[in-house]
PDB file of C-alpha atoms in Angstrom:
ATOM      1  CA  UNK N   1      67.424  80.976 106.407  1.00 40.00           C
ATOM      2  CA  UNK N   2      67.584  84.021 104.161  1.00 48.00           C
ATOM      3  CA  UNK N   3      66.186  83.828 100.652  1.00 65.00           C
ATOM      4  CA  UNK N   4      68.922  86.149  99.397  1.00 85.00           C
ATOM      5  CA  UNK N   5      71.615  84.812  97.122  1.00 91.00           C
ATOM      6  CA  UNK N   6      74.601  83.341  98.910  1.00 95.00           C
ATOM      7  CA  UNK N   7      78.208  83.952  97.936  1.00 96.00           C
ATOM      8  CA  UNK N   8      81.152  82.117  99.500  1.00 98.00           C
ATOM      9  CA  UNK N   9      84.693  83.468  99.035  1.00 98.00           C
ATOM     10  CA  UNK N  10      87.278  80.751  99.618  1.00 98.00           C
ATOM     11  CA  UNK N  11      90.513  82.363 100.771  1.00 96.00           C
ATOM     12  CA  UNK N  12      88.714  85.489 101.911  1.00 96.00           C
ATOM     13  CA  UNK N  13      91.557  86.885 104.028  1.00 96.00           C
ATOM     14  CA  UNK N  14      94.062  87.078 101.156  1.00 95.00           C
ATOM     15  CA  UNK N  15      94.674  90.101  98.930  1.00 97.00           C
ATOM     16  CA  UNK N  16      92.025  89.461  96.282  1.00 98.00           C
ATOM     17  CA  UNK N  17      89.679  87.818  98.801  1.00 97.00           C
ATOM     18  CA  UNK N  18      89.442  90.908 101.005  1.00 97.00           C
ATOM     19  CA  UNK N  19      88.962  93.258  98.032  1.00 97.00           C
ATOM     20  CA  UNK N  20      86.247  90.920  96.769  1.00 97.00           C
ATOM     21  CA  UNK N  21      84.377  90.829 100.091  1.00 96.00           C
ATOM     22  CA  UNK N  22      84.545  94.623 100.164  1.00 95.00           C
ATOM     23  CA  UNK N  23      83.237  94.796  96.567  1.00 95.00           C
ATOM     24  CA  UNK N  24      80.298  92.473  97.286  1.00 94.00           C
ATOM     25  CA  UNK N  25      79.516  94.424 100.469  1.00 91.00           C
ATOM     26  CA  UNK N  26      79.418  97.761  98.646  1.00 88.00           C
ATOM     27  CA  UNK N  27      76.540  96.650  96.407  1.00 80.00           C
ATOM     28  CA  UNK N  28      74.176  95.849  99.292  1.00 63.00           C
ATOM     29  CA  UNK N  29      70.837  97.602  98.811  1.00 59.00           C
ATOM     30  CA  UNK N  30      70.753  96.916  95.053  1.00 57.00           C
ATOM     31  CA  UNK N  31      68.628  94.236  93.334  1.00 53.00           C
ATOM     32  CA  UNK N  32      71.631  91.906  93.700  1.00 57.00           C
ATOM     33  CA  UNK N  33      72.025  91.701  97.445  1.00 74.00           C
ATOM     34  CA  UNK N  34      74.055  88.846  98.837  1.00 89.00           C
ATOM     35  CA  UNK N  35      74.598  86.931 102.027  1.00 93.00           C
ATOM     36  CA  UNK N  36      78.379  86.695 102.279  1.00 95.00           C
ATOM     37  CA  UNK N  37      80.610  84.081 103.865  1.00 97.00           C
ATOM     38  CA  UNK N  38      84.317  83.429 103.559  1.00 97.00           C
ATOM     39  CA  UNK N  39      86.854  80.808 104.533  1.00 97.00           C
ATOM     40  CA  UNK N  40      90.174  81.415 106.231  1.00 96.00           C
ATOM     41  CA  UNK N  41      93.017  79.037 106.993  1.00 91.00           C
ATOM     42  CA  UNK N  42      95.196  80.462 109.751  1.00 87.00           C
ATOM     43  CA  UNK N  43      94.266  83.768 111.339  1.00 86.00           C
ATOM     44  CA  UNK N  44      90.965  85.609 111.309  1.00 92.00           C
ATOM     45  CA  UNK N  45      91.775  89.333 110.852  1.00 92.00           C
ATOM     46  CA  UNK N  46      89.742  91.433 113.278  1.00 93.00           C
ATOM     47  CA  UNK N  47      89.944  94.651 111.172  1.00 95.00           C
ATOM     48  CA  UNK N  48      88.120  92.835 108.342  1.00 95.00           C
ATOM     49  CA  UNK N  49      85.290  91.736 110.667  1.00 94.00           C
ATOM     50  CA  UNK N  50      85.100  95.197 112.241  1.00 95.00           C
ATOM     51  CA  UNK N  51      84.808  96.878 108.821  1.00 94.00           C
ATOM     52  CA  UNK N  52      82.386  94.300 107.367  1.00 93.00           C
ATOM     53  CA  UNK N  53      80.454  92.920 110.373  1.00 92.00           C
ATOM     54  CA  UNK N  54      77.834  91.135 108.216  1.00 91.00           C
ATOM     55  CA  UNK N  55      80.388  88.595 106.960  1.00 94.00           C
ATOM     56  CA  UNK N  56      80.245  84.974 108.169  1.00 96.00           C
ATOM     57  CA  UNK N  57      83.745  83.526 108.682  1.00 97.00           C
ATOM     58  CA  UNK N  58      84.472  79.770 108.507  1.00 97.00           C
ATOM     59  CA  UNK N  59      87.729  78.041 109.354  1.00 97.00           C
ATOM     60  CA  UNK N  60      88.474  75.510 106.583  1.00 96.00           C
ATOM     61  CA  UNK N  61      91.460  73.297 105.813  1.00 95.00           C
ATOM     62  CA  UNK N  62      91.482  73.018 102.028  1.00 94.00           C
ATOM     63  CA  UNK N  63      93.865  70.051 102.039  1.00 92.00           C
ATOM     64  CA  UNK N  64      91.485  67.872 104.086  1.00 94.00           C
ATOM     65  CA  UNK N  65      88.165  69.651 103.561  1.00 95.00           C
ATOM     66  CA  UNK N  66      87.686  69.948 107.314  1.00 96.00           C
ATOM     67  CA  UNK N  67      85.286  72.818 108.024  1.00 97.00           C
ATOM     68  CA  UNK N  68      83.094  72.630 104.905  1.00 97.00           C
ATOM     69  CA  UNK N  69      80.336  70.776 106.786  1.00 96.00           C
ATOM     70  CA  UNK N  70      80.038  73.775 109.113  1.00 96.00           C
ATOM     71  CA  UNK N  71      79.287  75.976 106.104  1.00 97.00           C
ATOM     72  CA  UNK N  72      76.527  73.560 104.984  1.00 96.00           C
ATOM     73  CA  UNK N  73      74.886  73.774 108.408  1.00 96.00           C
ATOM     74  CA  UNK N  74      75.280  77.482 109.172  1.00 96.00           C
ATOM     75  CA  UNK N  75      75.203  79.106 105.735  1.00 96.00           C
ATOM     76  CA  UNK N  76      73.700  76.570 103.338  1.00 94.00           C
ATOM     77  CA  UNK N  77      74.389  75.952  99.679  1.00 95.00           C
ATOM     78  CA  UNK N  78      76.111  78.913  98.037  1.00 96.00           C
ATOM     79  CA  UNK N  79      74.823  80.188  94.688  1.00 95.00           C
ATOM     80  CA  UNK N  80      78.353  81.281  93.813  1.00 97.00           C
ATOM     81  CA  UNK N  81      81.732  80.182  95.184  1.00 98.00           C
ATOM     82  CA  UNK N  82      84.826  82.225  94.337  1.00 98.00           C
ATOM     83  CA  UNK N  83      88.041  80.298  94.919  1.00 98.00           C
ATOM     84  CA  UNK N  84      90.884  82.744  95.643  1.00 97.00           C
ATOM     85  CA  UNK N  85      92.885  80.325  97.797  1.00 94.00           C
ATOM     86  CA  UNK N  86      96.243  79.274  96.399  1.00 93.00           C
ATOM     87  CA  UNK N  87      99.867  78.601  97.152  1.00 90.00           C
ATOM     88  CA  UNK N  88     100.979  81.278  94.715  1.00 90.00           C
ATOM     89  CA  UNK N  89     104.689  81.925  95.389  1.00 91.00           C
ATOM     90  CA  UNK N  90     106.452  80.031  92.566  1.00 91.00           C
ATOM     91  CA  UNK N  91     109.640  79.455  94.587  1.00 92.00           C
ATOM     92  CA  UNK N  92     107.653  77.882  97.462  1.00 93.00           C
ATOM     93  CA  UNK N  93     105.744  75.654  95.008  1.00 94.00           C
ATOM     94  CA  UNK N  94     109.023  74.546  93.426  1.00 94.00           C
ATOM     95  CA  UNK N  95     110.347  73.408  96.818  1.00 95.00           C
ATOM     96  CA  UNK N  96     107.174  71.493  97.720  1.00 96.00           C
ATOM     97  CA  UNK N  97     105.277  70.278  94.631  1.00 95.00           C
ATOM     98  CA  UNK N  98     102.984  68.041  96.711  1.00 95.00           C
ATOM     99  CA  UNK N  99     101.818  70.987  98.829  1.00 93.00           C
ATOM    100  CA  UNK N 100     101.315  73.096  95.676  1.00 95.00           C
ATOM    101  CA  UNK N 101      99.036  70.423  94.182  1.00 95.00           C
ATOM    102  CA  UNK N 102      97.112  69.779  97.398  1.00 93.00           C
ATOM    103  CA  UNK N 103      96.270  73.478  97.871  1.00 93.00           C
ATOM    104  CA  UNK N 104      95.994  74.632  94.256  1.00 95.00           C
ATOM    105  CA  UNK N 105      93.813  71.785  92.964  1.00 96.00           C
ATOM    106  CA  UNK N 106      90.496  72.432  94.780  1.00 96.00           C
ATOM    107  CA  UNK N 107      89.550  68.780  95.267  1.00 96.00           C
ATOM    108  CA  UNK N 108      88.056  69.108  98.771  1.00 97.00           C
ATOM    109  CA  UNK N 109      86.049  72.185  97.702  1.00 97.00           C
ATOM    110  CA  UNK N 110      84.648  70.485  94.584  1.00 96.00           C
ATOM    111  CA  UNK N 111      83.910  67.281  96.553  1.00 96.00           C
ATOM    112  CA  UNK N 112      81.918  69.354  99.055  1.00 97.00           C
ATOM    113  CA  UNK N 113      79.998  71.134  96.285  1.00 96.00           C
ATOM    114  CA  UNK N 114      79.066  67.738  94.796  1.00 94.00           C
ATOM    115  CA  UNK N 115      76.853  67.143  97.876  1.00 93.00           C
ATOM    116  CA  UNK N 116      74.461  69.856  96.697  1.00 93.00           C
ATOM    117  CA  UNK N 117      71.894  69.848  93.909  1.00 87.00           C
ATOM    118  CA  UNK N 118      73.831  69.492  90.666  1.00 82.00           C
ATOM    119  CA  UNK N 119      74.160  72.540  88.483  1.00 83.00           C
ATOM    120  CA  UNK N 120      72.913  75.066  91.001  1.00 90.00           C
ATOM    121  CA  UNK N 121      76.270  76.534  92.129  1.00 96.00           C
ATOM    122  CA  UNK N 122      78.723  78.469  89.963  1.00 97.00           C
ATOM    123  CA  UNK N 123      82.407  78.032  90.816  1.00 98.00           C
ATOM    124  CA  UNK N 124      84.559  81.017  89.850  1.00 98.00           C
ATOM    125  CA  UNK N 125      88.130  79.728  90.054  1.00 98.00           C
ATOM    126  CA  UNK N 126      91.228  81.950  89.960  1.00 98.00           C
ATOM    127  CA  UNK N 127      94.004  80.645  87.753  1.00 98.00           C
ATOM    128  CA  UNK N 128      97.136  82.366  86.451  1.00 97.00           C
ATOM    129  CA  UNK N 129      98.908  83.634  83.340  1.00 98.00           C
ATOM    130  CA  UNK N 130     101.758  81.308  84.384  1.00 97.00           C
ATOM    131  CA  UNK N 131      99.959  78.411  82.672  1.00 98.00           C
ATOM    132  CA  UNK N 132     101.475  79.784  79.428  1.00 98.00           C
ATOM    133  CA  UNK N 133     105.004  78.952  78.266  1.00 97.00           C
ATOM    134  CA  UNK N 134     106.065  82.552  77.703  1.00 96.00           C
ATOM    135  CA  UNK N 135     107.646  82.256  74.256  1.00 96.00           C
ATOM    136  CA  UNK N 136     105.409  84.775  72.431  1.00 96.00           C
ATOM    137  CA  UNK N 137     103.200  87.788  73.155  1.00 97.00           C
ATOM    138  CA  UNK N 138      99.456  88.070  73.762  1.00 98.00           C
ATOM    139  CA  UNK N 139      98.394  84.489  74.492  1.00 98.00           C
ATOM    140  CA  UNK N 140      94.782  83.527  73.755  1.00 98.00           C
ATOM    141  CA  UNK N 141      92.702  81.197  75.944  1.00 98.00           C
ATOM    142  CA  UNK N 142      92.816  78.414  73.334  1.00 98.00           C
ATOM    143  CA  UNK N 143      96.627  78.454  73.126  1.00 98.00           C
ATOM    144  CA  UNK N 144      98.358  75.388  74.518  1.00 97.00           C
ATOM    145  CA  UNK N 145      99.278  75.511  78.204  1.00 97.00           C
ATOM    146  CA  UNK N 146     102.960  74.672  78.666  1.00 97.00           C
ATOM    147  CA  UNK N 147     103.885  75.878  82.170  1.00 97.00           C
ATOM    148  CA  UNK N 148     107.604  76.131  82.944  1.00 96.00           C
ATOM    149  CA  UNK N 149     107.385  75.779  86.740  1.00 96.00           C
ATOM    150  CA  UNK N 150     105.551  73.767  89.422  1.00 96.00           C
ATOM    151  CA  UNK N 151     103.204  76.644  90.245  1.00 96.00           C
ATOM    152  CA  UNK N 152     102.011  76.840  86.627  1.00 97.00           C
ATOM    153  CA  UNK N 153     101.705  73.041  86.432  1.00 97.00           C
ATOM    154  CA  UNK N 154      99.589  72.919  89.605  1.00 97.00           C
ATOM    155  CA  UNK N 155      97.279  75.600  88.196  1.00 97.00           C
ATOM    156  CA  UNK N 156      96.880  73.709  84.886  1.00 98.00           C
ATOM    157  CA  UNK N 157      95.982  70.599  86.926  1.00 97.00           C
ATOM    158  CA  UNK N 158      93.423  72.720  88.822  1.00 98.00           C
ATOM    159  CA  UNK N 159      91.870  74.044  85.594  1.00 98.00           C
ATOM    160  CA  UNK N 160      91.525  70.500  84.238  1.00 98.00           C
ATOM    161  CA  UNK N 161      90.009  69.282  87.514  1.00 98.00           C
ATOM    162  CA  UNK N 162      87.444  72.103  87.686  1.00 97.00           C
ATOM    163  CA  UNK N 163      86.414  71.776  84.031  1.00 97.00           C
ATOM    164  CA  UNK N 164      85.995  67.988  84.334  1.00 96.00           C
ATOM    165  CA  UNK N 165      84.174  67.906  87.678  1.00 95.00           C
ATOM    166  CA  UNK N 166      82.001  71.037  87.657  1.00 95.00           C
ATOM    167  CA  UNK N 167      78.898  71.618  85.577  1.00 95.00           C
ATOM    168  CA  UNK N 168      79.141  75.413  85.925  1.00 97.00           C
ATOM    169  CA  UNK N 169      82.432  77.245  86.212  1.00 97.00           C
ATOM    170  CA  UNK N 170      84.377  80.345  85.194  1.00 98.00           C
ATOM    171  CA  UNK N 171      88.153  79.963  85.216  1.00 98.00           C
ATOM    172  CA  UNK N 172      89.979  83.303  85.321  1.00 98.00           C
ATOM    173  CA  UNK N 173      93.615  83.291  84.217  1.00 98.00           C
ATOM    174  CA  UNK N 174      94.839  86.322  86.095  1.00 98.00           C
ATOM    175  CA  UNK N 175      98.056  88.258  85.614  1.00 98.00           C
ATOM    176  CA  UNK N 176      99.816  90.080  88.491  1.00 97.00           C
ATOM    177  CA  UNK N 177      97.073  91.734  90.562  1.00 98.00           C
ATOM    178  CA  UNK N 178      97.972  95.173  91.942  1.00 98.00           C
ATOM    179  CA  UNK N 179      96.177  97.946  93.756  1.00 98.00           C
ATOM    180  CA  UNK N 180      95.657  99.482  97.197  1.00 97.00           C
ATOM    181  CA  UNK N 181      96.284  97.647 100.453  1.00 96.00           C
ATOM    182  CA  UNK N 182      93.479  95.587 101.984  1.00 96.00           C
ATOM    183  CA  UNK N 183      91.300  96.435 105.022  1.00 95.00           C
ATOM    184  CA  UNK N 184      93.457  94.111 107.109  1.00 95.00           C
ATOM    185  CA  UNK N 185      96.939  94.513 105.587  1.00 94.00           C
ATOM    186  CA  UNK N 186      98.309  91.350 103.983  1.00 93.00           C
ATOM    187  CA  UNK N 187     101.836  90.241 104.925  1.00 88.00           C
ATOM    188  CA  UNK N 188     103.111  89.831 101.347  1.00 87.00           C
ATOM    189  CA  UNK N 189     104.662  92.827  99.626  1.00 91.00           C
ATOM    190  CA  UNK N 190     102.414  94.479  97.049  1.00 96.00           C
ATOM    191  CA  UNK N 191     104.072  95.168  93.666  1.00 96.00           C
ATOM    192  CA  UNK N 192     103.430  98.898  93.196  1.00 98.00           C
ATOM    193  CA  UNK N 193     103.952  99.734  96.884  1.00 97.00           C
ATOM    194  CA  UNK N 194     107.228  97.757  96.843  1.00 96.00           C
ATOM    195  CA  UNK N 195     108.516  99.627  93.774  1.00 97.00           C
ATOM    196  CA  UNK N 196     107.459 102.942  95.356  1.00 97.00           C
ATOM    197  CA  UNK N 197     109.252 102.021  98.577  1.00 96.00           C
ATOM    198  CA  UNK N 198     112.588 101.138  96.971  1.00 96.00           C
ATOM    199  CA  UNK N 199     112.633 104.126  94.583  1.00 97.00           C
ATOM    200  CA  UNK N 200     111.706 106.552  97.381  1.00 97.00           C
ATOM    201  CA  UNK N 201     115.022 105.704  99.096  1.00 96.00           C
ATOM    202  CA  UNK N 202     116.899 107.279  96.171  1.00 95.00           C
ATOM    203  CA  UNK N 203     119.121 104.232  95.573  1.00 91.00           C
ATOM    204  CA  UNK N 204     119.650 102.449  92.256  1.00 96.00           C
ATOM    205  CA  UNK N 205     117.670  99.231  91.893  1.00 96.00           C
ATOM    206  CA  UNK N 206     117.717  96.399  89.342  1.00 96.00           C
ATOM    207  CA  UNK N 207     114.534  95.709  87.360  1.00 96.00           C
ATOM    208  CA  UNK N 208     114.012  93.089  84.650  1.00 96.00           C
ATOM    209  CA  UNK N 209     113.632  94.476  81.146  1.00 97.00           C
ATOM    210  CA  UNK N 210     112.852  91.172  79.424  1.00 96.00           C
ATOM    211  CA  UNK N 211     109.895  89.644  81.303  1.00 96.00           C
ATOM    212  CA  UNK N 212     106.441  90.806  80.229  1.00 98.00           C
ATOM    213  CA  UNK N 213     103.014  90.555  81.889  1.00 98.00           C
ATOM    214  CA  UNK N 214      99.650  92.347  81.705  1.00 98.00           C
ATOM    215  CA  UNK N 215      99.214  93.472  85.339  1.00 98.00           C
ATOM    216  CA  UNK N 216      95.569  93.935  86.303  1.00 98.00           C
ATOM    217  CA  UNK N 217      94.108  96.489  88.717  1.00 98.00           C
ATOM    218  CA  UNK N 218      92.464  94.645  91.633  1.00 98.00           C
ATOM    219  CA  UNK N 219      89.147  96.490  91.358  1.00 97.00           C
ATOM    220  CA  UNK N 220      88.882  95.344  87.738  1.00 98.00           C
ATOM    221  CA  UNK N 221      89.170  91.716  88.897  1.00 98.00           C
ATOM    222  CA  UNK N 222      86.459  92.407  91.493  1.00 98.00           C
ATOM    223  CA  UNK N 223      84.223  94.021  88.838  1.00 97.00           C
ATOM    224  CA  UNK N 224      84.674  90.986  86.541  1.00 98.00           C
ATOM    225  CA  UNK N 225      83.714  88.573  89.338  1.00 98.00           C
ATOM    226  CA  UNK N 226      80.688  90.715  90.300  1.00 96.00           C
ATOM    227  CA  UNK N 227      79.576  90.770  86.645  1.00 96.00           C
ATOM    228  CA  UNK N 228      79.872  86.976  86.318  1.00 97.00           C
ATOM    229  CA  UNK N 229      77.988  86.515  89.598  1.00 95.00           C
ATOM    230  CA  UNK N 230      75.078  88.768  88.615  1.00 92.00           C
ATOM    231  CA  UNK N 231      74.894  87.175  85.156  1.00 94.00           C
ATOM    232  CA  UNK N 232      74.744  83.681  86.662  1.00 94.00           C
ATOM    233  CA  UNK N 233      72.072  84.625  89.195  1.00 91.00           C
ATOM    234  CA  UNK N 234      69.911  86.633  86.776  1.00 90.00           C
ATOM    235  CA  UNK N 235      70.138  84.286  83.775  1.00 90.00           C
ATOM    236  CA  UNK N 236      70.735  80.921  85.451  1.00 81.00           C
ATOM    237  CA  UNK N 237      72.086  79.480  82.202  1.00 87.00           C
ATOM    238  CA  UNK N 238      74.855  76.917  82.090  1.00 91.00           C
ATOM    239  CA  UNK N 239      78.233  78.667  82.287  1.00 95.00           C
ATOM    240  CA  UNK N 240      81.533  77.102  81.260  1.00 97.00           C
ATOM    241  CA  UNK N 241      83.948  79.968  80.738  1.00 98.00           C
ATOM    242  CA  UNK N 242      87.704  80.334  80.459  1.00 98.00           C
ATOM    243  CA  UNK N 243      88.904  83.948  80.431  1.00 98.00           C
ATOM    244  CA  UNK N 244      92.241  85.731  80.367  1.00 98.00           C
ATOM    245  CA  UNK N 245      92.075  88.454  83.018  1.00 98.00           C
ATOM    246  CA  UNK N 246      94.694  91.151  82.695  1.00 98.00           C
ATOM    247  CA  UNK N 247      95.227  94.827  82.144  1.00 98.00           C
ATOM    248  CA  UNK N 248      95.374  96.306  78.625  1.00 98.00           C
ATOM    249  CA  UNK N 249      99.142  96.984  78.751  1.00 98.00           C
ATOM    250  CA  UNK N 250     102.025  94.543  78.178  1.00 98.00           C
ATOM    251  CA  UNK N 251     104.770  95.782  80.510  1.00 98.00           C
ATOM    252  CA  UNK N 252     108.170  94.722  81.823  1.00 98.00           C
ATOM    253  CA  UNK N 253     109.319  95.306  85.413  1.00 97.00           C
ATOM    254  CA  UNK N 254     111.337  98.260  84.102  1.00 98.00           C
ATOM    255  CA  UNK N 255     108.195  99.799  82.585  1.00 98.00           C
ATOM    256  CA  UNK N 256     106.290  99.163  85.815  1.00 98.00           C
ATOM    257  CA  UNK N 257     109.001 100.989  87.780  1.00 98.00           C
ATOM    258  CA  UNK N 258     109.055 103.827  85.234  1.00 98.00           C
ATOM    259  CA  UNK N 259     105.300 104.350  85.646  1.00 98.00           C
ATOM    260  CA  UNK N 260     105.730 104.657  89.428  1.00 98.00           C
ATOM    261  CA  UNK N 261     108.739 106.982  89.041  1.00 98.00           C
ATOM    262  CA  UNK N 262     106.857 109.133  86.542  1.00 98.00           C
ATOM    263  CA  UNK N 263     103.859 109.536  88.854  1.00 98.00           C
ATOM    264  CA  UNK N 264     105.987 110.226  91.961  1.00 97.00           C
ATOM    265  CA  UNK N 265     108.603 112.378  90.232  1.00 97.00           C
ATOM    266  CA  UNK N 266     111.510 110.044  91.106  1.00 97.00           C
ATOM    267  CA  UNK N 267     114.736 110.108  89.125  1.00 96.00           C
ATOM    268  CA  UNK N 268     114.493 107.593  86.243  1.00 97.00           C
ATOM    269  CA  UNK N 269     118.233 106.845  86.533  1.00 97.00           C
ATOM    270  CA  UNK N 270     117.462 104.911  89.749  1.00 98.00           C
ATOM    271  CA  UNK N 271     115.921 102.205  87.545  1.00 98.00           C
ATOM    272  CA  UNK N 272     118.677  99.869  86.317  1.00 97.00           C
ATOM    273  CA  UNK N 273     117.468  97.488  83.555  1.00 97.00           C
ATOM    274  CA  UNK N 274     118.869  93.950  83.899  1.00 96.00           C
ATOM    275  CA  UNK N 275     118.079  90.637  82.235  1.00 95.00           C
ATOM    276  CA  UNK N 276     115.927  88.172  84.176  1.00 92.00           C
ATOM    277  CA  UNK N 277     118.546  85.519  83.389  1.00 88.00           C
ATOM    278  CA  UNK N 278     121.079  87.448  85.498  1.00 88.00           C
ATOM    279  CA  UNK N 279     119.276  86.526  88.733  1.00 86.00           C
ATOM    280  CA  UNK N 280     118.755  83.036  90.160  1.00 85.00           C
ATOM    281  CA  UNK N 281     115.294  83.073  91.759  1.00 83.00           C
ATOM    282  CA  UNK N 282     115.288  79.348  92.482  1.00 84.00           C
ATOM    283  CA  UNK N 283     112.517  78.806  89.929  1.00 91.00           C
ATOM    284  CA  UNK N 284     112.151  79.091  86.161  1.00 92.00           C
ATOM    285  CA  UNK N 285     110.010  82.042  85.105  1.00 93.00           C
ATOM    286  CA  UNK N 286     108.228  82.512  81.740  1.00 95.00           C
ATOM    287  CA  UNK N 287     109.592  85.413  79.662  1.00 96.00           C
ATOM    288  CA  UNK N 288     106.464  86.816  78.011  1.00 98.00           C
ATOM    289  CA  UNK N 289     103.037  85.780  79.262  1.00 98.00           C
ATOM    290  CA  UNK N 290     101.181  88.849  78.084  1.00 98.00           C
ATOM    291  CA  UNK N 291      97.599  87.975  77.189  1.00 98.00           C
ATOM    292  CA  UNK N 292      95.026  88.753  74.516  1.00 98.00           C
ATOM    293  CA  UNK N 293      91.946  90.138  76.313  1.00 98.00           C
ATOM    294  CA  UNK N 294      89.474  90.136  73.388  1.00 98.00           C
ATOM    295  CA  UNK N 295      87.324  87.374  74.884  1.00 98.00           C
ATOM    296  CA  UNK N 296      87.070  89.168  78.259  1.00 98.00           C
ATOM    297  CA  UNK N 297      86.134  92.476  76.613  1.00 97.00           C
ATOM    298  CA  UNK N 298      83.531  90.823  74.345  1.00 97.00           C
ATOM    299  CA  UNK N 299      82.018  88.461  76.952  1.00 96.00           C
ATOM    300  CA  UNK N 300      81.487  91.088  79.645  1.00 96.00           C
ATOM    301  CA  UNK N 301      81.601  94.300  77.598  1.00 95.00           C
ATOM    302  CA  UNK N 302      84.400  95.279  79.955  1.00 93.00           C
ATOM    303  CA  UNK N 303      87.135  97.862  79.518  1.00 94.00           C
ATOM    304  CA  UNK N 304      90.113  97.251  81.851  1.00 97.00           C
ATOM    305  CA  UNK N 305      91.998 100.075  83.592  1.00 98.00           C
ATOM    306  CA  UNK N 306      95.292 101.134  81.964  1.00 98.00           C
ATOM    307  CA  UNK N 307      98.468 100.384  83.905  1.00 98.00           C
ATOM    308  CA  UNK N 308      99.331 104.075  84.447  1.00 98.00           C
ATOM    309  CA  UNK N 309      95.811 104.836  85.706  1.00 98.00           C
ATOM    310  CA  UNK N 310      95.980 101.808  88.004  1.00 98.00           C
ATOM    311  CA  UNK N 311      99.296 103.041  89.426  1.00 98.00           C
ATOM    312  CA  UNK N 312      97.778 106.481  90.121  1.00 98.00           C
ATOM    313  CA  UNK N 313      94.729 104.913  91.793  1.00 97.00           C
ATOM    314  CA  UNK N 314      96.976 102.634  93.871  1.00 97.00           C
ATOM    315  CA  UNK N 315      99.301 105.383  95.107  1.00 97.00           C
ATOM    316  CA  UNK N 316      96.528 107.886  95.859  1.00 95.00           C
ATOM    317  CA  UNK N 317      94.219 105.428  97.640  1.00 79.00           C
ATOM    318  CA  UNK N 318      96.532 104.696 100.539  1.00 56.00           C
ATOM    319  CA  UNK N 319     100.161 105.070 101.461  1.00 42.00           C
ATOM    320  CA  UNK N 320     100.392 101.883 103.551  1.00 41.00           C
ATOM    321  CA  UNK N 321     102.675  99.299 101.979  1.00 35.00           C
TER     322      UNK N 321
END
């Protein structure tokens, strides 16, 4: 068995998971070189394995924990586990709260980790800005969590579970993650590519003017996770962190669309501002869950990418949507 540090990405075939595996792979040959494994639930994407042949894939059912034993035998105890797996479509969670809880609260993962030597694995767990109520701007980590939908509630339950059961953890409350397409394209529509696609048709489209987030460029999220990983491995000190992870700009859907239109040269009159309350999405959505990023910036000495720069990077990296 290799003496290199081991990193396991749970949910490695999703949008963030694939970008993360790519990010870890690109730092091979540095002092922090990792053996990489990932879990997948349904299909194993061949393009991902072709592009990153050193990865070890494991089929795992997060609801039952079936498949974790195989990781113990073939890969060993990970030094760092990054949990990207989630049922993250709020409407789907609203229709099936039990499924949302069983996937979003990582009980089988944490139970499996409890078999190893205590305190020797860091769990980096992805949470969401939707834990906040959305009645003010720039939420801080210590603000009360008052989620307005089942998705947010399931993620609060997950945060509580991780912080109670794990000795070492970093919980990242992420906003909308955007950026270029993955090595093996994901089936869900990506926010910037979707906006680009509808505006390119030259037809008027409705965008909400009264819902605000701090969208974060995907490679920033990867950089944050890499920084936490290297800090944990080099320092080995107890880590119990809760961080807001977003971009530096508080934007509405209208402002997101305007940034795309500005970069592409589309007609701004195609963007029709409407109120979020005018559309029934089958789920309640928080109005303003913009976040204060002071703790992130101070903890990691990190400067996130502006929204307009992220849009440019997204639309010049690849045209696939």
